XYZ file of C-alpha atoms in Angstrom:
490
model
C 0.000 0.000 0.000
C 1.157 3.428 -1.018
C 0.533 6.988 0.423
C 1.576 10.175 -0.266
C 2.452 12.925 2.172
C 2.026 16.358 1.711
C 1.267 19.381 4.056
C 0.847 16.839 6.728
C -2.137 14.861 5.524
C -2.412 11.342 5.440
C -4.783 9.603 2.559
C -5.675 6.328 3.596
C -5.684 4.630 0.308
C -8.399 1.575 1.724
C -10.862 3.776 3.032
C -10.086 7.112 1.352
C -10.750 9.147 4.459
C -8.282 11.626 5.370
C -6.495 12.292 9.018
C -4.070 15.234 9.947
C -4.125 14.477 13.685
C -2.272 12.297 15.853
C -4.918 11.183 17.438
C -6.379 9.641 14.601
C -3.629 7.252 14.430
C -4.805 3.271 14.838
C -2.826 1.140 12.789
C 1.109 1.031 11.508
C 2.315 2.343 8.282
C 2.317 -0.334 6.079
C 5.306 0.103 2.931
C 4.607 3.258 2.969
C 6.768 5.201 0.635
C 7.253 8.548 0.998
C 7.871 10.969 -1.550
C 8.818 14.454 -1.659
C 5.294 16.847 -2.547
C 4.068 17.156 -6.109
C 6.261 14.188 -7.106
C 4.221 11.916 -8.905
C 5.796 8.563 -10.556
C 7.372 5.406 -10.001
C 9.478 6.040 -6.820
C 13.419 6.928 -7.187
C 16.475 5.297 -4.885
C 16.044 7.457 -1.687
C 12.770 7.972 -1.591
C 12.222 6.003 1.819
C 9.876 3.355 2.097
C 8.490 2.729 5.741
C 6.447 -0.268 7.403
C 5.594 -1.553 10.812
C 3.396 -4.041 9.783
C 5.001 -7.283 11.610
C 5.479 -8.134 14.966
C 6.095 -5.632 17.415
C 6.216 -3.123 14.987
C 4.661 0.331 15.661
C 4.867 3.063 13.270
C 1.851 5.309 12.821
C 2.514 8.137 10.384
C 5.649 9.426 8.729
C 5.425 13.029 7.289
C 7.999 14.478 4.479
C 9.783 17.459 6.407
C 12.662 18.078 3.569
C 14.659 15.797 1.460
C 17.141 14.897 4.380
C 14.413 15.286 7.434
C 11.228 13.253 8.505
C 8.518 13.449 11.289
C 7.788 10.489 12.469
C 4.527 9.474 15.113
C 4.547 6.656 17.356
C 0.955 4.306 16.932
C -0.300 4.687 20.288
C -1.228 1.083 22.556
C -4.265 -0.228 21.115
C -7.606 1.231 22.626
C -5.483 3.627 24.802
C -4.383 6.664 23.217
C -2.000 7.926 26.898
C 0.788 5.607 25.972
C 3.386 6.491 23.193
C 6.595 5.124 23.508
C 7.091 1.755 21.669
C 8.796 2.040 17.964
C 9.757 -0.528 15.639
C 10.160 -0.021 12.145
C 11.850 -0.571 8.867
C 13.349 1.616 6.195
C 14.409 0.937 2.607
C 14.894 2.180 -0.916
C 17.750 4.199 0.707
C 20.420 5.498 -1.509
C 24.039 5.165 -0.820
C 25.480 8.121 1.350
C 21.988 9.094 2.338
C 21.805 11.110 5.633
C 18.964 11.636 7.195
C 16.859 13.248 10.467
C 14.317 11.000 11.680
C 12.262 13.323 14.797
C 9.641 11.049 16.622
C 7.364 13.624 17.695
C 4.737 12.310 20.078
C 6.407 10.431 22.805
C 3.967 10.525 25.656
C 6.386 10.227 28.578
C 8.219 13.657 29.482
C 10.877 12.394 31.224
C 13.120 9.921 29.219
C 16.596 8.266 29.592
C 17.537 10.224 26.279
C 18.531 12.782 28.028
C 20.713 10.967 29.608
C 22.700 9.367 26.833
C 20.675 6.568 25.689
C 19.998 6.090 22.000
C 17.750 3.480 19.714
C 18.894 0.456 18.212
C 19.467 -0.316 15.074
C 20.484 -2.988 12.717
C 20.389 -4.471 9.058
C 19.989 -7.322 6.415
C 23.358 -7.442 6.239
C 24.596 -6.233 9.802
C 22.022 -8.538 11.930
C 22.982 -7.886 15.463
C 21.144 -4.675 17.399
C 23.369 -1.897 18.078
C 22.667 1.403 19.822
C 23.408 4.514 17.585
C 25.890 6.904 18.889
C 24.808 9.062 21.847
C 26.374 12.332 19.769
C 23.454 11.779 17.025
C 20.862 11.961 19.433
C 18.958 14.823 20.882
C 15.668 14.640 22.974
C 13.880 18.074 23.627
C 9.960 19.492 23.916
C 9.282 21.096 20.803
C 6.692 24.077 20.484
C 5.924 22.777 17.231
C 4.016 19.546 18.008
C 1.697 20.573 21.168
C 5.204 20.738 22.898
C 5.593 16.934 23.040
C 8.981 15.877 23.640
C 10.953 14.677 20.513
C 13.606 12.970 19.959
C 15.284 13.593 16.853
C 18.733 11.276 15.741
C 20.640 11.404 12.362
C 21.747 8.391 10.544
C 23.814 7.487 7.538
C 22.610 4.689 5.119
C 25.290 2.856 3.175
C 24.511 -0.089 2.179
C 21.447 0.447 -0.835
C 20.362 -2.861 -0.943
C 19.566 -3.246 2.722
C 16.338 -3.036 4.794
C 17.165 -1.111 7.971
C 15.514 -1.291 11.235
C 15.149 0.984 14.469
C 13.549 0.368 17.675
C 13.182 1.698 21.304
C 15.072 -0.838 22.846
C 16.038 -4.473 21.537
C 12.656 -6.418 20.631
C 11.798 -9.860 21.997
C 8.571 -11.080 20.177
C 6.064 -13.696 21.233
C 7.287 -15.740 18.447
C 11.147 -15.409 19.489
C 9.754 -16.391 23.136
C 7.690 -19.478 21.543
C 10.881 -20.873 19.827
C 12.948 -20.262 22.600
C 10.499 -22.433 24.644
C 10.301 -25.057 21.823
C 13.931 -25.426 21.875
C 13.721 -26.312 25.968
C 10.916 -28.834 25.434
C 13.291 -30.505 22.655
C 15.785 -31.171 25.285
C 13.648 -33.012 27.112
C 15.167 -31.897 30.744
C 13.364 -34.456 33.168
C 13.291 -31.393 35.516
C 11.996 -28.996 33.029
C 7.774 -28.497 32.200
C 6.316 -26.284 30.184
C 2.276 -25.771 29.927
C -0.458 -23.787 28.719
C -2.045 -22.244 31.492
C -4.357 -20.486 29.148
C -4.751 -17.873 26.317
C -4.682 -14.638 25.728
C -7.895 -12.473 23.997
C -6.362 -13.063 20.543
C -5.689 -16.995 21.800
C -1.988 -17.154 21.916
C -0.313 -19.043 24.605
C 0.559 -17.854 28.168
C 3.234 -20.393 28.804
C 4.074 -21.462 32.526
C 7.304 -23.326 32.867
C 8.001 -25.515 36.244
C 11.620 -25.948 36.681
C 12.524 -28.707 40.247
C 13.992 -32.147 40.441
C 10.857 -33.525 41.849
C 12.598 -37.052 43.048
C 14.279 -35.054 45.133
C 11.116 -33.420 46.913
C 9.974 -34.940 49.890
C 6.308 -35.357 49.935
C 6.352 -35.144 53.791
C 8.645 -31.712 53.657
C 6.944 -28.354 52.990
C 7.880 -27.153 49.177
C 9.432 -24.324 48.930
C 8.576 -22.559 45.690
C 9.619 -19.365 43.650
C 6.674 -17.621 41.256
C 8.066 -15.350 38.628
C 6.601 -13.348 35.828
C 7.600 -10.766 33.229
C 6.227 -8.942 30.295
C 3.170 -7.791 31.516
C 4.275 -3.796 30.299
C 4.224 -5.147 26.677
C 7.264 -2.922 25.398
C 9.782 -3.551 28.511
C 11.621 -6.012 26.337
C 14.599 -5.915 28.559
C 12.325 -7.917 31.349
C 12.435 -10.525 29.063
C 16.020 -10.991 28.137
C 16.261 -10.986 32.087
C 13.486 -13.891 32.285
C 15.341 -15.672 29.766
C 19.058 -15.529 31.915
C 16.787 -16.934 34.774
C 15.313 -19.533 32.641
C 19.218 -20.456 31.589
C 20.554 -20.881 34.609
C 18.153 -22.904 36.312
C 18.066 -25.396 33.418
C 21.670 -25.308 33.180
C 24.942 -27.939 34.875
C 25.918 -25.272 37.181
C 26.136 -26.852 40.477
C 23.927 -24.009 41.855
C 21.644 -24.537 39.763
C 21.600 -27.854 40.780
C 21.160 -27.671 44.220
C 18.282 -25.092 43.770
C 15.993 -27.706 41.579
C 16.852 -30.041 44.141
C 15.308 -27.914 47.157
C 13.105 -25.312 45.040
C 9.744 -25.067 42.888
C 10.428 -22.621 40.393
C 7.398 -21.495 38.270
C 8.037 -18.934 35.361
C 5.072 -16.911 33.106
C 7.571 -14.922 30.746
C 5.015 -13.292 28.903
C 2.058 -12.206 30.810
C 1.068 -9.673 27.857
C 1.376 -12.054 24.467
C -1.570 -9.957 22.519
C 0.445 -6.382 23.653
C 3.984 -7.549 22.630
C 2.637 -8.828 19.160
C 0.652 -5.874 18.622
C 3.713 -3.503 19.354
C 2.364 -2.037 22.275
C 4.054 -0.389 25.478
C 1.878 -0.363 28.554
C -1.170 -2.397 27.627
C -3.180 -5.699 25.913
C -4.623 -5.445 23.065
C -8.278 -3.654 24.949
C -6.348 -0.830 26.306
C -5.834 -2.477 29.690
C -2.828 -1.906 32.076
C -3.002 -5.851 33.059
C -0.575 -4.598 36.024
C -3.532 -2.202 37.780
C -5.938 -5.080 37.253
C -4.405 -7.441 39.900
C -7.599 -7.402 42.536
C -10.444 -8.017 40.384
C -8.701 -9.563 37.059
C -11.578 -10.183 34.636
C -11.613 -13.960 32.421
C -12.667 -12.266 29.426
C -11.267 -8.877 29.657
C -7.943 -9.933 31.341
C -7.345 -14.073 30.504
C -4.066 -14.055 30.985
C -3.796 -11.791 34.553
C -6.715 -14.033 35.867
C -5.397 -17.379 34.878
C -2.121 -16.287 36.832
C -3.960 -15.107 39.607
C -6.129 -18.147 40.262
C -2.548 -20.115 40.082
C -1.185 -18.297 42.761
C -4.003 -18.166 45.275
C -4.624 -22.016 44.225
C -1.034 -22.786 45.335
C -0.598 -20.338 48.068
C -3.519 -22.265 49.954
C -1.988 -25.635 49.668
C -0.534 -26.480 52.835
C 2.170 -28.694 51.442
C 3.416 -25.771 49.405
C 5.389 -22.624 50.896
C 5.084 -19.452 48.487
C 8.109 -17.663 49.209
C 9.194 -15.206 46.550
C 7.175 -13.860 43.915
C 8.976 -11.332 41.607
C 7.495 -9.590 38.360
C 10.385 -8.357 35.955
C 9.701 -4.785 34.325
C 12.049 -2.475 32.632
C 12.570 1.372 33.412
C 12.438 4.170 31.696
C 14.062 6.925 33.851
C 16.488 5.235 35.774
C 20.151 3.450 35.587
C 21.106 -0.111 36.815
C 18.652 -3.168 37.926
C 16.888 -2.322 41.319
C 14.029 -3.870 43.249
C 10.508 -2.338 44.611
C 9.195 -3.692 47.613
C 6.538 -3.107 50.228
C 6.039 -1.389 53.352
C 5.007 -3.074 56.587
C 4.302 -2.356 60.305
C 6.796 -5.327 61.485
C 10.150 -3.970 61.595
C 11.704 -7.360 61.445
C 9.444 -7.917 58.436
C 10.688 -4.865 56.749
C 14.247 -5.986 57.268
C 14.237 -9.346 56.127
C 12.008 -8.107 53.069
C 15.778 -6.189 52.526
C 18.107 -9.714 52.427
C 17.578 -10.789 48.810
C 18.046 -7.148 47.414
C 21.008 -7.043 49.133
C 22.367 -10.517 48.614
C 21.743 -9.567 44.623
C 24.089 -6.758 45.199
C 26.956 -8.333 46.037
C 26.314 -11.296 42.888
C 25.241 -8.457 40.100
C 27.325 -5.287 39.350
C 24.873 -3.437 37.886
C 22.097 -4.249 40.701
C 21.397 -0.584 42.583
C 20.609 -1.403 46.259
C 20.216 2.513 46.848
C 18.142 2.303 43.936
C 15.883 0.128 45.443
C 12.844 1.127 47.610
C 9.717 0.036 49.417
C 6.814 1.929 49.544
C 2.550 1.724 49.169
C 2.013 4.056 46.611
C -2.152 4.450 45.976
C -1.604 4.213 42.625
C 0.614 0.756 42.818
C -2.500 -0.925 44.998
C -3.502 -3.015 41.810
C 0.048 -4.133 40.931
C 1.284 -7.789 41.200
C 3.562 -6.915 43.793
C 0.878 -4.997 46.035
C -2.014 -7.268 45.758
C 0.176 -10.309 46.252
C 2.268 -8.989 49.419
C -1.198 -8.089 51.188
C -2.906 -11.736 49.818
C 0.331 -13.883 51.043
C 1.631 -14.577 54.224
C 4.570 -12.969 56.571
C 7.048 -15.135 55.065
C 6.170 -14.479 51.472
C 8.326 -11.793 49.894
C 6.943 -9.994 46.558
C 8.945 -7.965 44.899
C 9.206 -5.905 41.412
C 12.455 -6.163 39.649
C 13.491 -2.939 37.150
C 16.247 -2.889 34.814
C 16.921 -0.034 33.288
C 16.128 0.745 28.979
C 19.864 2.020 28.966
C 22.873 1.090 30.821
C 23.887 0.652 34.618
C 27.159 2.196 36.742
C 29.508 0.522 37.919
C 31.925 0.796 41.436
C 34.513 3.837 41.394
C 33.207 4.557 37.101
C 31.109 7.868 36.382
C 30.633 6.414 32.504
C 27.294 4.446 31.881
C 27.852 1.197 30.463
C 24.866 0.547 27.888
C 23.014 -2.790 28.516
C 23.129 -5.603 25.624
C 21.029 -8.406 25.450
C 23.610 -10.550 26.314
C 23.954 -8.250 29.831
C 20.422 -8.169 30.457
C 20.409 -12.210 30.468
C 23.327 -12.001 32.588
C 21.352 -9.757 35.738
C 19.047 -12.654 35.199
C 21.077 -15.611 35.507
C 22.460 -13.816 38.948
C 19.388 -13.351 40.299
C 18.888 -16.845 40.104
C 22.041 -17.953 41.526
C 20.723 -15.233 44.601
C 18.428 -17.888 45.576
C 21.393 -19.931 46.965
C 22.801 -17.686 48.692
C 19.535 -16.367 50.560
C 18.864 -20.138 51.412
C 22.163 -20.979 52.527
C 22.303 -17.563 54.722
C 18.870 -18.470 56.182
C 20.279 -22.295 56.888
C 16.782 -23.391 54.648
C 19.348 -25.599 52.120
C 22.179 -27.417 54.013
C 24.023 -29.011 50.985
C 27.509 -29.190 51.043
C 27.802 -29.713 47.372
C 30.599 -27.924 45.600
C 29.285 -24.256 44.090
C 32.287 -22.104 43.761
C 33.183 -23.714 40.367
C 31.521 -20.793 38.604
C 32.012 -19.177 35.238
C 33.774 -15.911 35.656
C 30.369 -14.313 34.397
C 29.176 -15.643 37.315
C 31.825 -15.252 39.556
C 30.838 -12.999 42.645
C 31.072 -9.425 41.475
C 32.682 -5.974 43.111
C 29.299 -4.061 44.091
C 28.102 -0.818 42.189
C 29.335 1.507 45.281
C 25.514 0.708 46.469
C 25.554 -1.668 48.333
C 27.009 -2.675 51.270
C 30.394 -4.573 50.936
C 32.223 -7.088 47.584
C 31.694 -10.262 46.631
C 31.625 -13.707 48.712
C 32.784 -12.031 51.937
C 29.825 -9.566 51.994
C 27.593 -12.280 51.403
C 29.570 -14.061 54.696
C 28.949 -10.135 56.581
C 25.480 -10.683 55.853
C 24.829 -13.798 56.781
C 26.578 -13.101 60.387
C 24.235 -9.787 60.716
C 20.997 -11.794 59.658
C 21.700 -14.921 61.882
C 18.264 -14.458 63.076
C 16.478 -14.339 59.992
C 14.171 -17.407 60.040
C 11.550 -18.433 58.156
């Protein structure tokens, strides 16, 4: 399908009706080649050729600003106009040498790590890994010119004629990428690995569960100890995933830590709690405009499937007597803030409130780029209807619930004033240390008594010097803390 632009009207060739407004924007540009005014015939080598019609993708309007400058509008969440962040698009019939100013002009958020530093991704047909553009090219600023939104503007080179290019917010993980991921796990056939359906979403894709334990080592007698985590219920926080995936790695993996854990542990994973949003390219919500991470309390089966099927999982196990809910983290990404970092809650019991503090601490000393100062508790009224409210007021005393962040950008390090941007590989990395955290929060609370061998580590894995945050390095800290928290008990 082709358009043309000029004097920033959009024809919609299907239906014929016209649109000049932002607001009128509900689906993605789809090949959409753009051509300066008045030009009329086949188009030439650098006129640009849009589309954001595949997964993920969100593009909503492109409008012809010069030969070397473009306007570009974000497709807001489906049914819910507020949220404008999300991009994912490709560009071709670019000409060799071709520079270019590509302003996204309706970002709905004011505050944004680009002023900070961070930048989009990009990548290629022939260049196939993501990689950030340089900070230099990027500028984010409120411009009178477009109801004083904030833009973000960033120049780029093409030089390669023949290939497709693609930008995006932050590194995409799709439901599909996520469903072959899984598919390779199943094909292993890891006798402590299961992977369900525990329903489907409004547009009937899967919301997968995965159980990861070595259940001949549970003793039917003994209390199970079990670990509930989700991720991907803010559609366009791809990083949570990546994270959810290093998890997922870990605990399937040799490493004698992760074999003690499936030997003592329940762990049960929901990576995507939001299939519909991520396919559709959304930010904050499913595909009916709903922020599934406000709906906690009173999920709806038809309105919110996926939230609801969770939910009755949860309070199904949590009043099992056999089974002993422990942890239950949900895995977000942030857009304001460096490093990973945890939000808890707030409680009367003082005691409470500082053993709510020993896993974000123990994380600390395992991740370099965890933020312990970053990391807060509170009872916001507007959090009541998150997974990490409802579920720390439903469980018991010795339940801890917890929101993981990891920043869209990069994280600091000890003693360095330089950002270092995340990669996917990174992100995967904070989660395959969180899950090694388990251990050590066990071991420290005298709940696993296994004197198995678990220093043989990768050095990805080693114990890390803390991000100045914290509270002591590596291995020793973790020693500190277990002599200050000798009367932790569960």
């Amino acid at each position: 399908m082709e358009r043309k632009m000029e004097e920033n009207t959009v024809r919609d060739v299907e239906t014929g009706s016209e649109a000049g407004g932002e607001d009128a924007l509900v689906g993605n540009v789809n090949k959409l080649t753009v051509s300066p005014p008045g030009y009329s015939g086949a188009p030439r080598k650098g006129h640009l050729v849009f589309d954001a019609c595949f997964e993920s993708g969100n593009l909503g309007r492109v409008d012809y600003i010069s030969e070397f400058e473009f306007d570009l509008f974000i497709r807001p969440d489906t049914c819910n106009p507020r949220f404008r962040v999300w991009f994912n698009f490709t560009v071709e019939n670019v000409r060799e040498t071709q520079r270019v100013i590509f302003n996204v002009v309706n970002f709905s958020k004011t505050k944004s790590l680009y002023r900070d530093g961070m930048s989009p991704v990009v990548k290629s047909t022939s260049r196939p890994k993501w990689q950030r553009l340089p900070a230099k090219n990027v500028y984010y600023y409120r411009c009178p010119d477009h109801r004083r939104n904030y833009v973000m503007s960033f120049a780029f080179c093409f030089d390669r004629e023949d290939d497709v290019y693609q930008f995006a917010y932050c590194y995409p993980y799709t439901y599909s990428r996520l469903q072959h991921y899984l598919a390779s796990l199943e094909r292993r056939n890891l006798p402590y690995l299961q992977r369900e359906q525990l329903g489907l979403s409004v547009q009937q894709r899967r919301l997968d569960l995965l159980t990861i334990t070595n259940s001949d080592h549970l003793s039917p007698e003994r209390e199970k100890k079990l670990v509930f985590l989700t991720a991907r219920v803010h559609p366009g926080e791809s990083p949570a995933s990546f994270v959810c995936q290093g998890v997922i790695d870990f605990l399937v993996s040799q490493h004698p830590v992760a074999q003690i854990l499936r030997d003592h542990v329940i762990f049960k994973i929901v990576p995507m709690l939001n299939p519909d949003g991520v396919y559709l390219g959304n930010y904050r919500c499913s595909l009916m405009g709903f922020d599934l991470n406000r709906h906690w309390q009173d999920p709806s089966p038809w309105a919110h499937p996926t939230l609801h099927a969770v939910k009755q999982l949860i309070v199904q196990m949590n009043q099992d007597p056999r089974v002993s809910l422990e942890f239950y983290i949900d895995v977000h990404a942030h857009s304001t803030m460096l490093n990973g970092f945890m939000y808890g809650n707030v409680f009367e019991d003082e005691e409470r409130v500082q053993r709510q503090a020993v896993f974000p601490r123990l994380l600390c000393q395992n991740a370099p780029d965890f933020s312990f100062s970053n990391t807060s508790f509170n009872r916001d009224v507007v959090k009541a209807g998150t997974g990490r409210r409802f579920l720390g007021g439903l469980l018991d005393d010795t339940s801890y619930c917890y929101t993981l962040e990891v920043s869209f950008y990069s994280y600091m390090t000890a003693g360095s004033n330089a950002p270092v941007p995340y990669t996917e590989e990174t992100y995967m990395k904070l989660g395959r240390n969180v899950a090694r955290t388990f251990l050590d929060y066990y071991k420290l609370n005298n709940l696993i008594k296994d004197n198995r061998t678990t220093h043989i580590e990768s050095p990805e894995l080693m114990p890390q010097t803390g991000n100045g945050k914290g509270n002591g390095t590596g291995r020793d800290a973790v020693d500190r803390e277990r002599e200050k928290s000798q009367s932790i008990r569960r």
